[in-house]
Tab-separated table of C-alpha atoms in Angstrom:
chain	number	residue	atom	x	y	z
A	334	UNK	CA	0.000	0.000	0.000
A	335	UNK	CA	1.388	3.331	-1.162
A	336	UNK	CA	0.463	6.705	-0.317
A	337	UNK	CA	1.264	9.956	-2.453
A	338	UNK	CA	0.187	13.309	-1.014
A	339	UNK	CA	-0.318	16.259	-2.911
A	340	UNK	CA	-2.195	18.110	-0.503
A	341	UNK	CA	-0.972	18.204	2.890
A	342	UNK	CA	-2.040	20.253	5.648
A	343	UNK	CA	-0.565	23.244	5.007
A	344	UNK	CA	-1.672	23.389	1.306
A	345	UNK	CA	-5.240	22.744	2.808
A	346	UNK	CA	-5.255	25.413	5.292
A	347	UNK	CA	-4.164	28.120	2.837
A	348	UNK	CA	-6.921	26.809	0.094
A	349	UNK	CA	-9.708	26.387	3.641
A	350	UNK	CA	-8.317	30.610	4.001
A	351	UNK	CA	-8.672	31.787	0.510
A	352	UNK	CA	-11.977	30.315	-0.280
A	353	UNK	CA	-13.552	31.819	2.587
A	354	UNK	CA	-11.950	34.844	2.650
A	355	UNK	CA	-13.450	35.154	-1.051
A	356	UNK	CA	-16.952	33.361	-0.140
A	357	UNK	CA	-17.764	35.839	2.764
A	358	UNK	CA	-16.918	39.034	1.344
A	359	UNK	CA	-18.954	38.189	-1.732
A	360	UNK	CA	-22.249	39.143	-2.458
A	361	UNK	CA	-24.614	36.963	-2.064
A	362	UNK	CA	-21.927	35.138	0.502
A	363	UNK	CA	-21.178	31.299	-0.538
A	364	UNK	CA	-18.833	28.381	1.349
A	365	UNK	CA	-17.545	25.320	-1.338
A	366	UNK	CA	-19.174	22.435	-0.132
A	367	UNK	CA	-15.424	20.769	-0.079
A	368	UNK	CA	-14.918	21.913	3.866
A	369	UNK	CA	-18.302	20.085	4.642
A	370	UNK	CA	-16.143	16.874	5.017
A	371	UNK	CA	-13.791	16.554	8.165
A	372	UNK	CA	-14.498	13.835	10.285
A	373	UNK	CA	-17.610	14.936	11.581
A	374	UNK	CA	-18.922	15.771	8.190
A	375	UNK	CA	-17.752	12.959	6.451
A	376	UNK	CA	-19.722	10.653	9.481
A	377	UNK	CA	-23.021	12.140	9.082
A	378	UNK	CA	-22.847	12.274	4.895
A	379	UNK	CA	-22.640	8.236	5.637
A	380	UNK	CA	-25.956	8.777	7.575
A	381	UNK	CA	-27.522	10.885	4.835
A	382	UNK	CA	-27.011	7.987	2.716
A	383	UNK	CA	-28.997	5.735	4.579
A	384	UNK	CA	-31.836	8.014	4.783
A	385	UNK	CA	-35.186	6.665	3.286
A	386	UNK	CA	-35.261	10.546	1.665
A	387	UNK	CA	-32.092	10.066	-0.074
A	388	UNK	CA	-32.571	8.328	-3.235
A	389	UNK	CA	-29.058	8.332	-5.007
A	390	UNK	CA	-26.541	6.021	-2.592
A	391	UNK	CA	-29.184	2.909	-3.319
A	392	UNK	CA	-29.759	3.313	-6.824
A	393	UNK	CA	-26.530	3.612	-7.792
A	394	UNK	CA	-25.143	0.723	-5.667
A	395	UNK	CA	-28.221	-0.814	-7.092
A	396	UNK	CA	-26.987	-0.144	-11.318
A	397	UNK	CA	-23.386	-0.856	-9.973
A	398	UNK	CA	-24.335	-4.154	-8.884
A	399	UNK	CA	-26.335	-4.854	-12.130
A	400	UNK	CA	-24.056	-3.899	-14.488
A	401	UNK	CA	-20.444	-4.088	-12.744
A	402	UNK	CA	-19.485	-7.214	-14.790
A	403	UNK	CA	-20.764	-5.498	-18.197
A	404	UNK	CA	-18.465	-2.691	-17.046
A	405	UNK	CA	-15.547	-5.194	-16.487
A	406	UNK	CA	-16.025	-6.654	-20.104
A	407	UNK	CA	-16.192	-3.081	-21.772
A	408	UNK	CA	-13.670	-1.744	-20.533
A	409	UNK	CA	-10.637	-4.802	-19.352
A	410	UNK	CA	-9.259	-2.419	-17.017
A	411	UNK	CA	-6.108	-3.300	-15.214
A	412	UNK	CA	-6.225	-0.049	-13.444
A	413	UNK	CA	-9.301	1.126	-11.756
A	414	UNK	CA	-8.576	4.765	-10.449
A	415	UNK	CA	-11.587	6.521	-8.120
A	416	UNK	CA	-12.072	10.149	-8.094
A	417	UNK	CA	-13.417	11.380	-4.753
A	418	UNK	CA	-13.074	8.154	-3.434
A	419	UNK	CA	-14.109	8.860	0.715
A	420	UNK	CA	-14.101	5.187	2.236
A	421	UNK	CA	-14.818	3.912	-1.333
A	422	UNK	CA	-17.949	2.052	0.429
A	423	UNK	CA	-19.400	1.331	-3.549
A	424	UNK	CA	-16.019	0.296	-5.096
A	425	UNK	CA	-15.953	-3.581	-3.908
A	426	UNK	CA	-19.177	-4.177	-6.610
A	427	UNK	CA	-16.223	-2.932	-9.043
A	428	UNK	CA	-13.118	-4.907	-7.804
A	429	UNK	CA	-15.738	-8.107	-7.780
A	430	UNK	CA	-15.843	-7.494	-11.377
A	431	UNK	CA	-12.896	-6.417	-12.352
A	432	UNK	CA	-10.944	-9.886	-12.437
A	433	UNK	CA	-7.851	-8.547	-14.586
A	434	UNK	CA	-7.748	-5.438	-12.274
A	435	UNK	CA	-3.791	-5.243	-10.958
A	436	UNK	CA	-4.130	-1.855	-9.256
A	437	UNK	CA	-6.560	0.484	-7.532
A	438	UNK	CA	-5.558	3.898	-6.790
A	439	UNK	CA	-8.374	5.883	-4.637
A	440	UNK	CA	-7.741	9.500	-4.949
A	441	UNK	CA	-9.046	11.897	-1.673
A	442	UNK	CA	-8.254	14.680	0.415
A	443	UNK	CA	-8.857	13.209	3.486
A	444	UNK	CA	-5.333	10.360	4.438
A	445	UNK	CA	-7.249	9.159	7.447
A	446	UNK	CA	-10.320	7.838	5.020
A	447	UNK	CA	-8.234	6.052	2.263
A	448	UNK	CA	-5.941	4.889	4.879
A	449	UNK	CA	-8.633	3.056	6.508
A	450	UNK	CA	-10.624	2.225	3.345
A	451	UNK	CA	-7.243	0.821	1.645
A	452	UNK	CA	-6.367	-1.453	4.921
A	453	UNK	CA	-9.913	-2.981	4.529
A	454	UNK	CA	-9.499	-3.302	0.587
A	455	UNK	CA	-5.764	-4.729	0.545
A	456	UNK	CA	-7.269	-7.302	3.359
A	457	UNK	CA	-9.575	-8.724	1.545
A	458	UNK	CA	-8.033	-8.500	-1.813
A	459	UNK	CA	-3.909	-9.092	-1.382
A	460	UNK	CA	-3.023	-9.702	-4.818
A	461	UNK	CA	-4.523	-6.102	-5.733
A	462	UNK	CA	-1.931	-2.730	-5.737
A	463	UNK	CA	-3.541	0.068	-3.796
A	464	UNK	CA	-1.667	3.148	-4.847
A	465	UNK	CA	-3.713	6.048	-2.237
A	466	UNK	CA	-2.912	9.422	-3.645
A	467	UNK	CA	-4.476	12.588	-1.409
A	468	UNK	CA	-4.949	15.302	-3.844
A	469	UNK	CA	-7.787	17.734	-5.309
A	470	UNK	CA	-9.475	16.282	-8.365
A	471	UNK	CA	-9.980	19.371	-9.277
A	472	UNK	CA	-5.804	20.531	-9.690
A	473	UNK	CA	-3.807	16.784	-9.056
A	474	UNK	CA	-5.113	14.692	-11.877
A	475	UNK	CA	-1.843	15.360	-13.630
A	476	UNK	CA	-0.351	12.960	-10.689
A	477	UNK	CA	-2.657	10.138	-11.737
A	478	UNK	CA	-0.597	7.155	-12.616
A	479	UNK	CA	-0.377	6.360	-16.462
A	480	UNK	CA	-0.724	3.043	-18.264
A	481	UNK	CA	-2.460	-0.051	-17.122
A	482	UNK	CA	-5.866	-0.079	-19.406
A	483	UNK	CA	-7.076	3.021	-17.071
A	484	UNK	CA	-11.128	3.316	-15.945
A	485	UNK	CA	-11.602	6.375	-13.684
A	486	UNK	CA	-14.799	6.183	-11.253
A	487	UNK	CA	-16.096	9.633	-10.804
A	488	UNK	CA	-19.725	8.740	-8.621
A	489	UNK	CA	-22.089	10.077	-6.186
A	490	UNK	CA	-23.160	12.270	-8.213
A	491	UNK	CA	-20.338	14.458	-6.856
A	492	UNK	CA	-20.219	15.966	-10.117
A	493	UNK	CA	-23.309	17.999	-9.474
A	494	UNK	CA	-21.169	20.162	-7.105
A	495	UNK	CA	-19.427	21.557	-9.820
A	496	UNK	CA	-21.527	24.483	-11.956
A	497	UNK	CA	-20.861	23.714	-15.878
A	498	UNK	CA	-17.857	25.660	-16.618
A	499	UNK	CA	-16.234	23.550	-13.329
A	500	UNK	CA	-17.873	20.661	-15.069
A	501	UNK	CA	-16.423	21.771	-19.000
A	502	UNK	CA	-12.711	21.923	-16.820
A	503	UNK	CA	-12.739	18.786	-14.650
A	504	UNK	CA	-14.191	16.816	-18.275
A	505	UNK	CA	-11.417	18.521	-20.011
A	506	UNK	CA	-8.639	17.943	-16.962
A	507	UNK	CA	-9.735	14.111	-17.332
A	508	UNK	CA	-9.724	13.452	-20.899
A	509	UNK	CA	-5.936	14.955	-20.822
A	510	UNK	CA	-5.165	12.518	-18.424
A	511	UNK	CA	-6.513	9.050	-20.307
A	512	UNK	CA	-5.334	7.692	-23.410
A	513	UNK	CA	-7.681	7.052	-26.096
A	514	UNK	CA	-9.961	4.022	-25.393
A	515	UNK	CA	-9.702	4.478	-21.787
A	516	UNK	CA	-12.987	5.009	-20.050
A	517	UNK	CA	-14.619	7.313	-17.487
A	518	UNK	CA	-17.422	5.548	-15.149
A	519	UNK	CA	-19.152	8.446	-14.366
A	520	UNK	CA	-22.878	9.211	-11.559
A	521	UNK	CA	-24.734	11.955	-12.540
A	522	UNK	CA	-28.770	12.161	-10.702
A	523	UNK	CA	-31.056	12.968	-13.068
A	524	UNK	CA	-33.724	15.765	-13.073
A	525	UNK	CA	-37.095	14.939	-11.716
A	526	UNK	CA	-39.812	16.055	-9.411
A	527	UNK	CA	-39.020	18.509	-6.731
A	528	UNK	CA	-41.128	16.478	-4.318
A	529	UNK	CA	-39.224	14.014	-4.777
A	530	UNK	CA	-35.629	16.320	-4.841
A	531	UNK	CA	-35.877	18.339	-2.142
A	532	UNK	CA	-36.580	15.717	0.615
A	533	UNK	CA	-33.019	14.120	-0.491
A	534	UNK	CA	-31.509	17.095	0.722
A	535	UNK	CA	-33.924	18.474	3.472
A	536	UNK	CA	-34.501	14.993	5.383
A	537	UNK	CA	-36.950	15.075	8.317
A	538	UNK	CA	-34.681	13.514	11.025
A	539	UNK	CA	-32.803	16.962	10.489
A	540	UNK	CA	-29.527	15.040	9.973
A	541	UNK	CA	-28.857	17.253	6.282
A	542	UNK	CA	-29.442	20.319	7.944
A	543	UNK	CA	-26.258	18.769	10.730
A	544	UNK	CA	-24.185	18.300	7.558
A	545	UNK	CA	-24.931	21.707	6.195
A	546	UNK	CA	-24.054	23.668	9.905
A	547	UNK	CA	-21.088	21.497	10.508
A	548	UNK	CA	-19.655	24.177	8.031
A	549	UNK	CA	-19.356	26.727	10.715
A	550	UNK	CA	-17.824	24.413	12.991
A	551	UNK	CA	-15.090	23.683	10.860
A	552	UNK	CA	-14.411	27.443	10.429
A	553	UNK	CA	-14.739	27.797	14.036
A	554	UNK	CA	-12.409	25.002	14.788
A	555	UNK	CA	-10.076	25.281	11.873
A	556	UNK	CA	-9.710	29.190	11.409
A	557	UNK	CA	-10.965	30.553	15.154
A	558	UNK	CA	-14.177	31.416	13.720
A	559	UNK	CA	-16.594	32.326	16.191
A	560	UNK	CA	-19.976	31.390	14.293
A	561	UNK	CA	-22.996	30.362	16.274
A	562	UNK	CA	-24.207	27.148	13.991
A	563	UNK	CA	-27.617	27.210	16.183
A	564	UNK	CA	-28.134	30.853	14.567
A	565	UNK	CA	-28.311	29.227	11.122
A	566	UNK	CA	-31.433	27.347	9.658
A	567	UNK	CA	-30.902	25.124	6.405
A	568	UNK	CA	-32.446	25.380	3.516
A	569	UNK	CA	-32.861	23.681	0.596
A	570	UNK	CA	-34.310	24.682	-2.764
A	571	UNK	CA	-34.970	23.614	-6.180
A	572	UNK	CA	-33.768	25.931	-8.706
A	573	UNK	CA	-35.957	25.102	-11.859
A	574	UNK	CA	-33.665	27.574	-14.510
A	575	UNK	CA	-30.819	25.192	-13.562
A	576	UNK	CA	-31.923	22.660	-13.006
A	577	UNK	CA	-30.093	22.189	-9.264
A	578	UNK	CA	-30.579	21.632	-5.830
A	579	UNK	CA	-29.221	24.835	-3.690
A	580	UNK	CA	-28.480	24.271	0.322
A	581	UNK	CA	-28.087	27.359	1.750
A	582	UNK	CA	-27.240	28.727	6.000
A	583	UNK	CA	-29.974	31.463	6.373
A	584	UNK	CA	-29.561	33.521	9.336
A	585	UNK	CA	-32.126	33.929	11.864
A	586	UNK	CA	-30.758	37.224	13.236
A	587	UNK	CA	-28.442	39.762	12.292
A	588	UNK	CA	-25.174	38.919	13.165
A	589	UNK	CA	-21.522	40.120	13.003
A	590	UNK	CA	-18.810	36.935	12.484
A	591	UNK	CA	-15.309	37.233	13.555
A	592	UNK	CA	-12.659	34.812	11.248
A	593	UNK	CA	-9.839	35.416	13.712
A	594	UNK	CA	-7.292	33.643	11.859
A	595	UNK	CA	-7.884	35.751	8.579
A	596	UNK	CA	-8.766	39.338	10.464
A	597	UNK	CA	-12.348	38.955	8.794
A	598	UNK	CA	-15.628	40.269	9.491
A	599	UNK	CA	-18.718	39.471	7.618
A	600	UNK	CA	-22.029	41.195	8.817
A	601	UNK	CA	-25.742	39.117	8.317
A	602	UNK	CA	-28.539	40.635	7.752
A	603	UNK	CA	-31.493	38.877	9.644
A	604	UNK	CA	-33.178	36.330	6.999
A	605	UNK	CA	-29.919	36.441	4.877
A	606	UNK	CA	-29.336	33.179	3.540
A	607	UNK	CA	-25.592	31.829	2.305
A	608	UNK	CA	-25.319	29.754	-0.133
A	609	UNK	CA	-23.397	26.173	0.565
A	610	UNK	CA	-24.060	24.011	-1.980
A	611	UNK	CA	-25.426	23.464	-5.593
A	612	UNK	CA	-26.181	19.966	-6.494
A	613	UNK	CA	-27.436	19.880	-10.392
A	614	UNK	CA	-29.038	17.237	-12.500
A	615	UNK	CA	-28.451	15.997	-15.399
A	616	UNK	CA	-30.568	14.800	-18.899
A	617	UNK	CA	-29.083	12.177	-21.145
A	618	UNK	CA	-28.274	14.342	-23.741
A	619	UNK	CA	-26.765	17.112	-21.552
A	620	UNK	CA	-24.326	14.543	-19.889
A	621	UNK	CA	-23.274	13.172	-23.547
A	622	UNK	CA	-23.060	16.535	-24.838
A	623	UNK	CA	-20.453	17.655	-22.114
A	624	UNK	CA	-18.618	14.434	-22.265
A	625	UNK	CA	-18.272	15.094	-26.306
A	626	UNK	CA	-17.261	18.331	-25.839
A	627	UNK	CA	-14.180	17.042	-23.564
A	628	UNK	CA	-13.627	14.462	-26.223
A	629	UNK	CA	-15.330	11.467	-25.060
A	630	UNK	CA	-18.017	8.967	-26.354
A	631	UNK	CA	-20.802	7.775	-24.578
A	632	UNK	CA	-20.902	4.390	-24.763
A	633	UNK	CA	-22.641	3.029	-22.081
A	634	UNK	CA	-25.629	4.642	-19.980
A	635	UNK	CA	-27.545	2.738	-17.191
A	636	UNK	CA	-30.453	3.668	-15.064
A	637	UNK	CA	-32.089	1.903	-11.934
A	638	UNK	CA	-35.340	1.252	-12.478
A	639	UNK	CA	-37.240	4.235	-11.252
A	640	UNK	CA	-35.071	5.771	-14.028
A	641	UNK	CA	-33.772	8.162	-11.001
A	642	UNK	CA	-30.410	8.446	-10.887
A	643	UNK	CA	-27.901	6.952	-14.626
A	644	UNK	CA	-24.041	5.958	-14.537
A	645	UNK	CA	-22.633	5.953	-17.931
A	646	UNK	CA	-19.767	4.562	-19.510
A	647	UNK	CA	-17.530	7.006	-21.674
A	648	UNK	CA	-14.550	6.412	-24.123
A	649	UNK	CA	-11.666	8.659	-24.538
A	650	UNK	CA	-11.720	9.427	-28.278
């Protein structure tokens, strides 16, 4: 078991200072949904996906496990890298598959969870390389190990987070990193009712709206913040023009916030909401007209049965 870093912990607090020095003196304010995940985070986003609200963990573990050996015969990958990868909890339906696979190389920011996720996977698969790399998928693909019949896993629908010019980069940062006829495995939820949307991310055991304020407790802890999480309600929207899901921290009275660390202020307004996360949805032909753009080919697009949430299958051409 090998592990690369790219981003250590000094490299993360300068990126944790700069995006919220720039999120809180913008207008309307905004926080990347990246700082969600420290421990804390990371343990109640493996709650919210055993939620009976949230839809996407099951059906995707439900197509993976349909279709993992049709992705194994597409694509003969000896190399199975995942983007994003947490505790890669969905990535043994792909190493059962993928019988000529020689190495696995989980890509995070967060050591402690492919430390522990690798120790599990090298247990119960010894003859299998696990090559850990922490890094930011969205500047350390360029560190991705070449050769070896690639397939990158990019699921969750984490690519949601990412509005479409993010989207048009990280494609574009990809393709430049696989050789042709290598393959991108890639999540995407698809648009549907906002009944059925906004419950995913506004669950009624209140554990989402835990995930959204542990935000301000990371900015407390990590750059002497001195937020008062309680202050904050969540909320979470539909956003028909965009077809996204917005989480926002709305204020329930005004408020002046101290960032110690940075010498910040930032001032809210009673009622004013700041925005967290987007989370978009995708159409068929959106999703293969992005990929083509970046120069890929969908080959391959699979739906659970609902037809809620699709991963697809895409060629480097």
């Amino acid at each position: 078991m090998n592990l690369e870093v790219h981003l250590d912990a000094d490299e993360l607090a300068r990126t944790l200072r700069a995006d919220v020095t720039t999120g809180l003196t913008a207008s309307p304010k905004w926080l990347p949904p990246k700082w969600f995940y420290d421990e804390r985070g990371s343990e109640l986003f493996e709650q919210i996906t055993e939620l009976p609200e949230y839809y996407p963990t099951r059906c995707e573990r439900q197509i993976l496990a349909a279709h993992a050996d049709g992705i194994a015969r597409h694509t003969h990958a000896r190399t199975l890298i995942e983007l994003g990868s947490g505790y890669s909890t969905k990535t043994r339906l792909l190493l059962e598959a993928l019988t000529g696979l020689e190495t696995f190389v989980p890509m995070d920011v967060s050591p402690s969870a492919l430390t522990d996720a690798a120790v599990r996977i090298t247990a119960e698969y010894p003859g299998l390389t696990v090559h850990n790399i922490v890094g930011d998928i969205t500047r350390h693909l360029k560190f991705l190990p070449s050769g070896g019949d690639r397939l990158i896993a990019f699921l969750g629908g984490t690519i949601g987070n990412f509005d479409p010019a993010e989207r048009a980069a990280f494609f574009a940062d990809v393709r430049a990193v696989l050789g042709e006829g290598e393959h991108l495995l890639l999540g995407t939820d698809l648009v549907k009712s906002p009944s059925v949307l906004v419950p995913a991310y506004d669950d009624a055991a209140g554990v989402t709206a835990e995930f959204n304020r542990n935000v301000l407790h990371v900015l407390n802890r990590s750059l002497g913040a001195d937020f008062d999480p309680a202050a904050f309600e969540h909320v979470a929207l539909w956003d028909a023009e965009h077809e996204w899901i917005e989480m926002r921290l709305r204020a329930t009275r005004a408020m002046r916030v101290t960032v110690a660390d940075i010498g910040l202020t930032a001032d809210f307004a009673d009622g004013e909401e700041m925005r967290t996360e987007i989370s978009a949805k995708f159409r068929r032909e959106g999703v293969r007209a992005e990929l083509a753009e970046a120069g890929f080919e969908l080959d391959h697009w699979w739906t659970d049965p609902a037809g809620m949430f699709a991963v697809s299958l895409s060629r480097a051409i």
